[in-house]
Amino acid sequence: DSPADMYVPSMTTLGEIRVEIPGRKPDDPVMTDEEFQRSTKIYFERCAGCHGVLRKGATGKALTPDVTRANGYEYLRDFITYGSPAGMPNWGTSGDLSEEDVDMMARYVLLEPPAPPEFGMSEMRETWQVHVAPEDRPTEKMNDWDLDNLFSVTLRDSGEIALIDGSTYEIKKVIKTGYAVHISRISASGRYLFVIGRDAKVNMIDLWMESPDTVAEIKIGAEARSVETSKFEGFEDKYAIAGAYWPPQFVIMDGDTLEPLRIKSTRGMTYDEQTYHPEPRVAAILGSHYKPEFLVNVKETGKILMVDYSDIEALKVTEINAERFLHDGGLDSTQRYFLTAANARGKVAVVDTKESKLVAVVETEGQTPHPGRGANIMHPTFGPVWATSHLGDDTVALIGTDPEGHPEHAWKMVQQIYGLGGGSLFVKTHPESEHLYVDATLNPDAEVSGSVAVFKVADLANEEPEFTVLPIVEWAGIAEGQPRVVQGEFNQAGNEIWFSVWNAKDLESAIVVVDDKTLELKHVIKDERLITPTGKFNVYNTRSDVY
Ligand code: DHE
C-alpha cells in the first residue's frame, strides 16, 4: 500500500451500525416550504418554551417524531385544540391558533425538528451596539428620580419596559426593548438596569442619565430568559451575564458596555444517567454575595454551574449535580443558600454559595414548584423558612433554612399550606411584612386567577392556616377580557405590594397597589401605555435580593 491509500476510510468499519436515511422519509406528512417556515415561527414563539427547540421535552412532553408519530395526527390536532389539565394551553378553543394553524402544527410536529443556527462571538458582535460610551455618560446622577424605589415593569407584548416611581405611581418613562422582556436585574451599585427579551436581546439602561435610556445593547442568541450582574465585593458592576435557551449557552459581558467576552456552551451530559443532551437550556442565573461567582441553572442536564469570574481568561466552573429541569429560584434570608426548583421533578435543590456545595434536594410534595425568587419568612414555629407555590396544584411548601439555629428543620419541608388553587406562579413577602402573598395566575377559573391569597405569618402556627382573598381584578375595575393577576412585588419600604393585572394586548390592563398593613386597596395605576404588564422589579429589592 502507498501512504495515500492508508487515508481511504475503510467501509467495513461501519459494519453492523444501522443509519437513518437523511432527508424526507416515505411516510412524512406533506408540507409546503411556506407552511414549514410559518410553523417553525409559531413553534418557536408558543411551544419551544416548554417543549424545547429540539422538542426533547422539559416542562412539556417530548415531541420528537418517535413520540408524535406513535400518537398520530388526529391525537395531536385535538391536543393542540383543546389542551390538557396538566398545563397544555387550549390553543384552538382559546382562539390563539386558527383551525388551519392547528392542522398545520399537528403535521409539523410529525416531522423532524429543524435546528436553528448557532450564535457565536461573531454573530454576537454584529448585534452589539454601544449607544453612549462610558466616557460620555454622567459622572453623577443627573435626575431627581428616587432610584431605589423605582419599579421596572415588563410590558410583555409591546416589547417595552415602563419605569414607574414607587411613591407617586407616575410612569416616568417607557423604553423600547427586545420582544417580551422576561426579567429586569440591577447592577450592584444600583446605576445600571439590565433587561432581557425572549428574543435574547439585552438592553443596558443607565439610570443616572437625565432621562434614563439604553446605553448599550446586544443579542446573545435566538431565545433567552436570564440576565444578571456581578455582585461580589470588588467586582460591583464589572460584569454582566446572560443565559440563552437557544443556542444553549451563556455569555459573560463587560459590565460597562455589554461587550461579549466569554461564551460557554452548556451542551453535555445529564447529571444522572450521563447521556448527552444537545439542548440544556440556561434558566435562572444568580450573582453570589459570598464569592466572585455566578450560579447558572442548566435545565435539562440538572446541573448548577458555579462560574468563578475572578479571572475570565481562566474560567473556573464548579459543576454541581442537582436535579433535572432546574428553573427559577432565590436566596435564603442570610443570602448564603440558593434554593432553586427542579420543577418537572417536584424538588428544590439547595446550594451553599459559601462552600460551593449541594446541601440538599428537598421534595416539595406538590406538582411543579414555581417560586420565582421565593419568599423568606420568620415562621412562628420553625424559624426562618423559604416558600414556593406550585404550578400544578394549590399547595405552598415551606422549607426550613436555618441549619445553625434550627438544625432539625433545615432543608426539610416543614409545612404544606393551601392557597387559592392550581396555576400559581409566584409567592412574595418582605422583611418588613407580616404577610405571605400567593397568586394563582394560570388557574382556569377567572375569579381565582383574578385574586390573590394572603396568609398572616403568625397564623402559620396553625396546622391549616386560613387566608384572606384580595379581589385584585375587581379592584382594578376591569370588566373586559380575563385579566390574570401576576407577581407581587414590594416597594423599597416594604409597606406596599404591587400586582399586575395582565389582560390581552388590545384590552385594558393595570397595576394594583395594596397596603400591606391593612390589606386594603391603595391605588390603581392605569395608563394606555400599560400594555400587558407582567413582571415588576423594584430597584432596591432586586439589587439587594430582598424577598
Ligand atoms: Fe418566566 C422568571 C422561564 C413563562 C414571568 N422565567 C423566569 C426565569 C426563567 C423563566 C428561567 C428565571 C430567570 C432568572 O431568575 O434569572 N418563563 C420561563 C419559561 O420558560 C416559561 C415557562 C415559558 C416561556 O415560553 O417563556 C415562562 N414567565 C412566563 C410567563 O408567561 C410570565 C408569567 C409572563 C411573561 O412576562 O412572560 C413569566 N418569569 C416571569 C417573571 C419572572 C420570571 C415575572 C421573574 C420573577 C422574579 O420575581 O424574579
Short mmCIF file of C-alpha atoms and ligand atoms in Angstrom, two decimals, residues 44-50 59 154-157 180-185 196 198 223-228 245 281-286 297 299 326-329 338 343 370-374 391 425-428 441-442 486-489 502 532-537 542 547, ligand 1:
data_model
loop_
_atom_site.label_atom_id
_atom_site.label_comp_id
_atom_site.label_asym_id
_atom_site.label_seq_id
_atom_site.Cartn_x
_atom_site.Cartn_y
_atom_site.Cartn_z
CA PHE A 44 -40.59 28.97 18.46
CA GLU A 45 -42.92 31.61 19.84
CA ARG A 46 -45.52 29.40 21.50
CA CYS A 47 -44.20 25.92 22.09
CA ALA A 48 -40.41 25.91 22.49
CA GLY A 49 -40.51 27.48 25.99
CA CYS A 50 -41.97 24.28 27.42
CA THR A 59 -41.91 21.31 31.40
CA THR A 154 -42.26 44.38 31.80
CA LEU A 155 -44.77 45.39 29.11
CA ARG A 156 -44.75 41.94 27.62
CA ASP A 157 -46.47 42.23 24.27
CA ALA A 180 -41.36 40.25 25.71
CA VAL A 181 -38.74 41.22 28.25
CA HIS A 182 -38.61 38.42 30.77
CA ILE A 183 -36.79 39.87 33.76
CA SER A 184 -35.05 43.04 34.96
CA ARG A 185 -31.92 42.89 37.10
CA ILE A 196 -33.51 40.57 28.54
CA ARG A 198 -37.36 36.34 24.85
CA GLU A 223 -34.16 32.82 22.69
CA ALA A 224 -33.32 33.66 26.29
CA ARG A 225 -34.74 34.26 29.76
CA SER A 226 -32.00 35.33 32.17
CA VAL A 227 -29.56 38.17 32.86
CA GLU A 228 -27.58 39.06 36.00
CA TYR A 245 -32.38 28.89 25.72
CA ARG A 281 -31.07 25.50 28.37
CA VAL A 282 -29.90 28.16 30.77
CA ALA A 283 -32.65 29.01 33.27
CA ALA A 284 -32.15 31.27 36.34
CA ILE A 285 -28.78 32.94 36.96
CA LEU A 286 -27.82 34.45 40.30
CA ASN A 297 -29.04 26.75 36.35
CA LYS A 299 -32.23 22.99 32.98
CA LEU A 326 -33.93 23.43 37.01
CA HIS A 327 -35.96 26.58 36.54
CA ASP A 328 -36.13 29.57 38.91
CA GLY A 329 -35.07 30.26 42.50
CA PHE A 338 -29.51 29.32 46.83
CA ASN A 343 -39.84 21.98 38.56
CA HIS A 370 -42.51 27.57 40.74
CA PRO A 371 -41.06 30.01 43.30
CA GLY A 372 -39.85 32.98 41.26
CA ARG A 373 -37.19 34.05 43.74
CA GLY A 374 -39.26 32.58 46.60
CA LEU A 391 -47.99 25.49 39.03
CA LEU A 425 -46.56 31.33 39.57
CA PHE A 426 -45.17 33.47 42.36
CA VAL A 427 -45.09 33.96 46.15
CA LYS A 428 -43.89 37.16 47.82
CA THR A 441 -52.22 33.34 37.62
CA LEU A 442 -52.81 30.36 35.35
CA VAL A 486 -49.41 38.02 38.41
CA GLN A 487 -46.27 38.52 40.51
CA GLY A 488 -46.47 40.62 43.64
CA GLU A 489 -43.51 42.98 44.17
CA TRP A 502 -52.39 41.24 32.87
CA THR A 532 -49.73 43.59 29.14
CA PRO A 533 -47.74 44.34 32.32
CA THR A 534 -46.29 41.18 33.89
CA GLY A 535 -43.03 41.17 35.92
CA LYS A 536 -42.17 44.11 38.19
CA PHE A 537 -38.79 44.73 39.73
CA THR A 542 -33.95 43.36 43.22
CA TYR A 547 -37.68 38.92 49.10
FE1 DHE B 1 -40.81 33.24 33.25
C1 DHE B 1 -38.57 34.27 35.69
C2 DHE B 1 -38.57 30.97 32.14
C3 DHE B 1 -43.23 31.93 31.19
C4 DHE B 1 -42.89 35.85 34.01
N1 DHE B 1 -38.92 32.71 33.82
C5 DHE B 1 -38.17 33.24 34.86
C6 DHE B 1 -36.89 32.57 34.92
C7 DHE B 1 -36.89 31.65 33.90
C8 DHE B 1 -38.17 31.74 33.22
C9 DHE B 1 -35.76 30.71 33.54
C10 DHE B 1 -35.78 32.86 35.93
C11 DHE B 1 -34.89 33.95 35.45
C12 DHE B 1 -33.81 34.33 36.47
O1 DHE B 1 -34.11 34.43 37.68
O2 DHE B 1 -32.65 34.52 36.07
N2 DHE B 1 -40.92 31.67 31.94
C13 DHE B 1 -39.88 30.88 31.63
C14 DHE B 1 -40.29 29.87 30.66
O3 DHE B 1 -39.55 29.01 30.10
C15 DHE B 1 -41.76 29.93 30.55
C16 DHE B 1 -42.37 28.80 31.35
C17 DHE B 1 -42.33 29.72 29.17
C18 DHE B 1 -41.87 30.65 28.12
O4 DHE B 1 -42.09 30.35 26.94
O5 DHE B 1 -41.26 31.68 28.41
C19 DHE B 1 -42.03 31.28 31.24
N3 DHE B 1 -42.75 33.79 32.71
C20 DHE B 1 -43.53 33.13 31.83
C21 DHE B 1 -44.78 33.85 31.61
O6 DHE B 1 -45.73 33.50 30.83
C22 DHE B 1 -44.80 35.01 32.52
C23 DHE B 1 -45.86 34.78 33.60
C24 DHE B 1 -45.14 36.35 31.86
C25 DHE B 1 -44.11 36.93 30.97
O7 DHE B 1 -43.78 38.11 31.16
O8 DHE B 1 -43.63 36.23 30.07
C26 DHE B 1 -43.38 34.93 33.12
N4 DHE B 1 -40.75 34.77 34.61
C27 DHE B 1 -41.70 35.75 34.74
C28 DHE B 1 -41.28 36.69 35.77
C29 DHE B 1 -40.05 36.22 36.26
C30 DHE B 1 -39.73 35.02 35.51
C31 DHE B 1 -42.09 37.89 36.23
C32 DHE B 1 -39.18 36.85 37.37
C33 DHE B 1 -39.70 36.53 38.72
C34 DHE B 1 -38.89 37.16 39.82
O9 DHE B 1 -39.51 37.61 40.79
O10 DHE B 1 -37.66 37.19 39.73
#
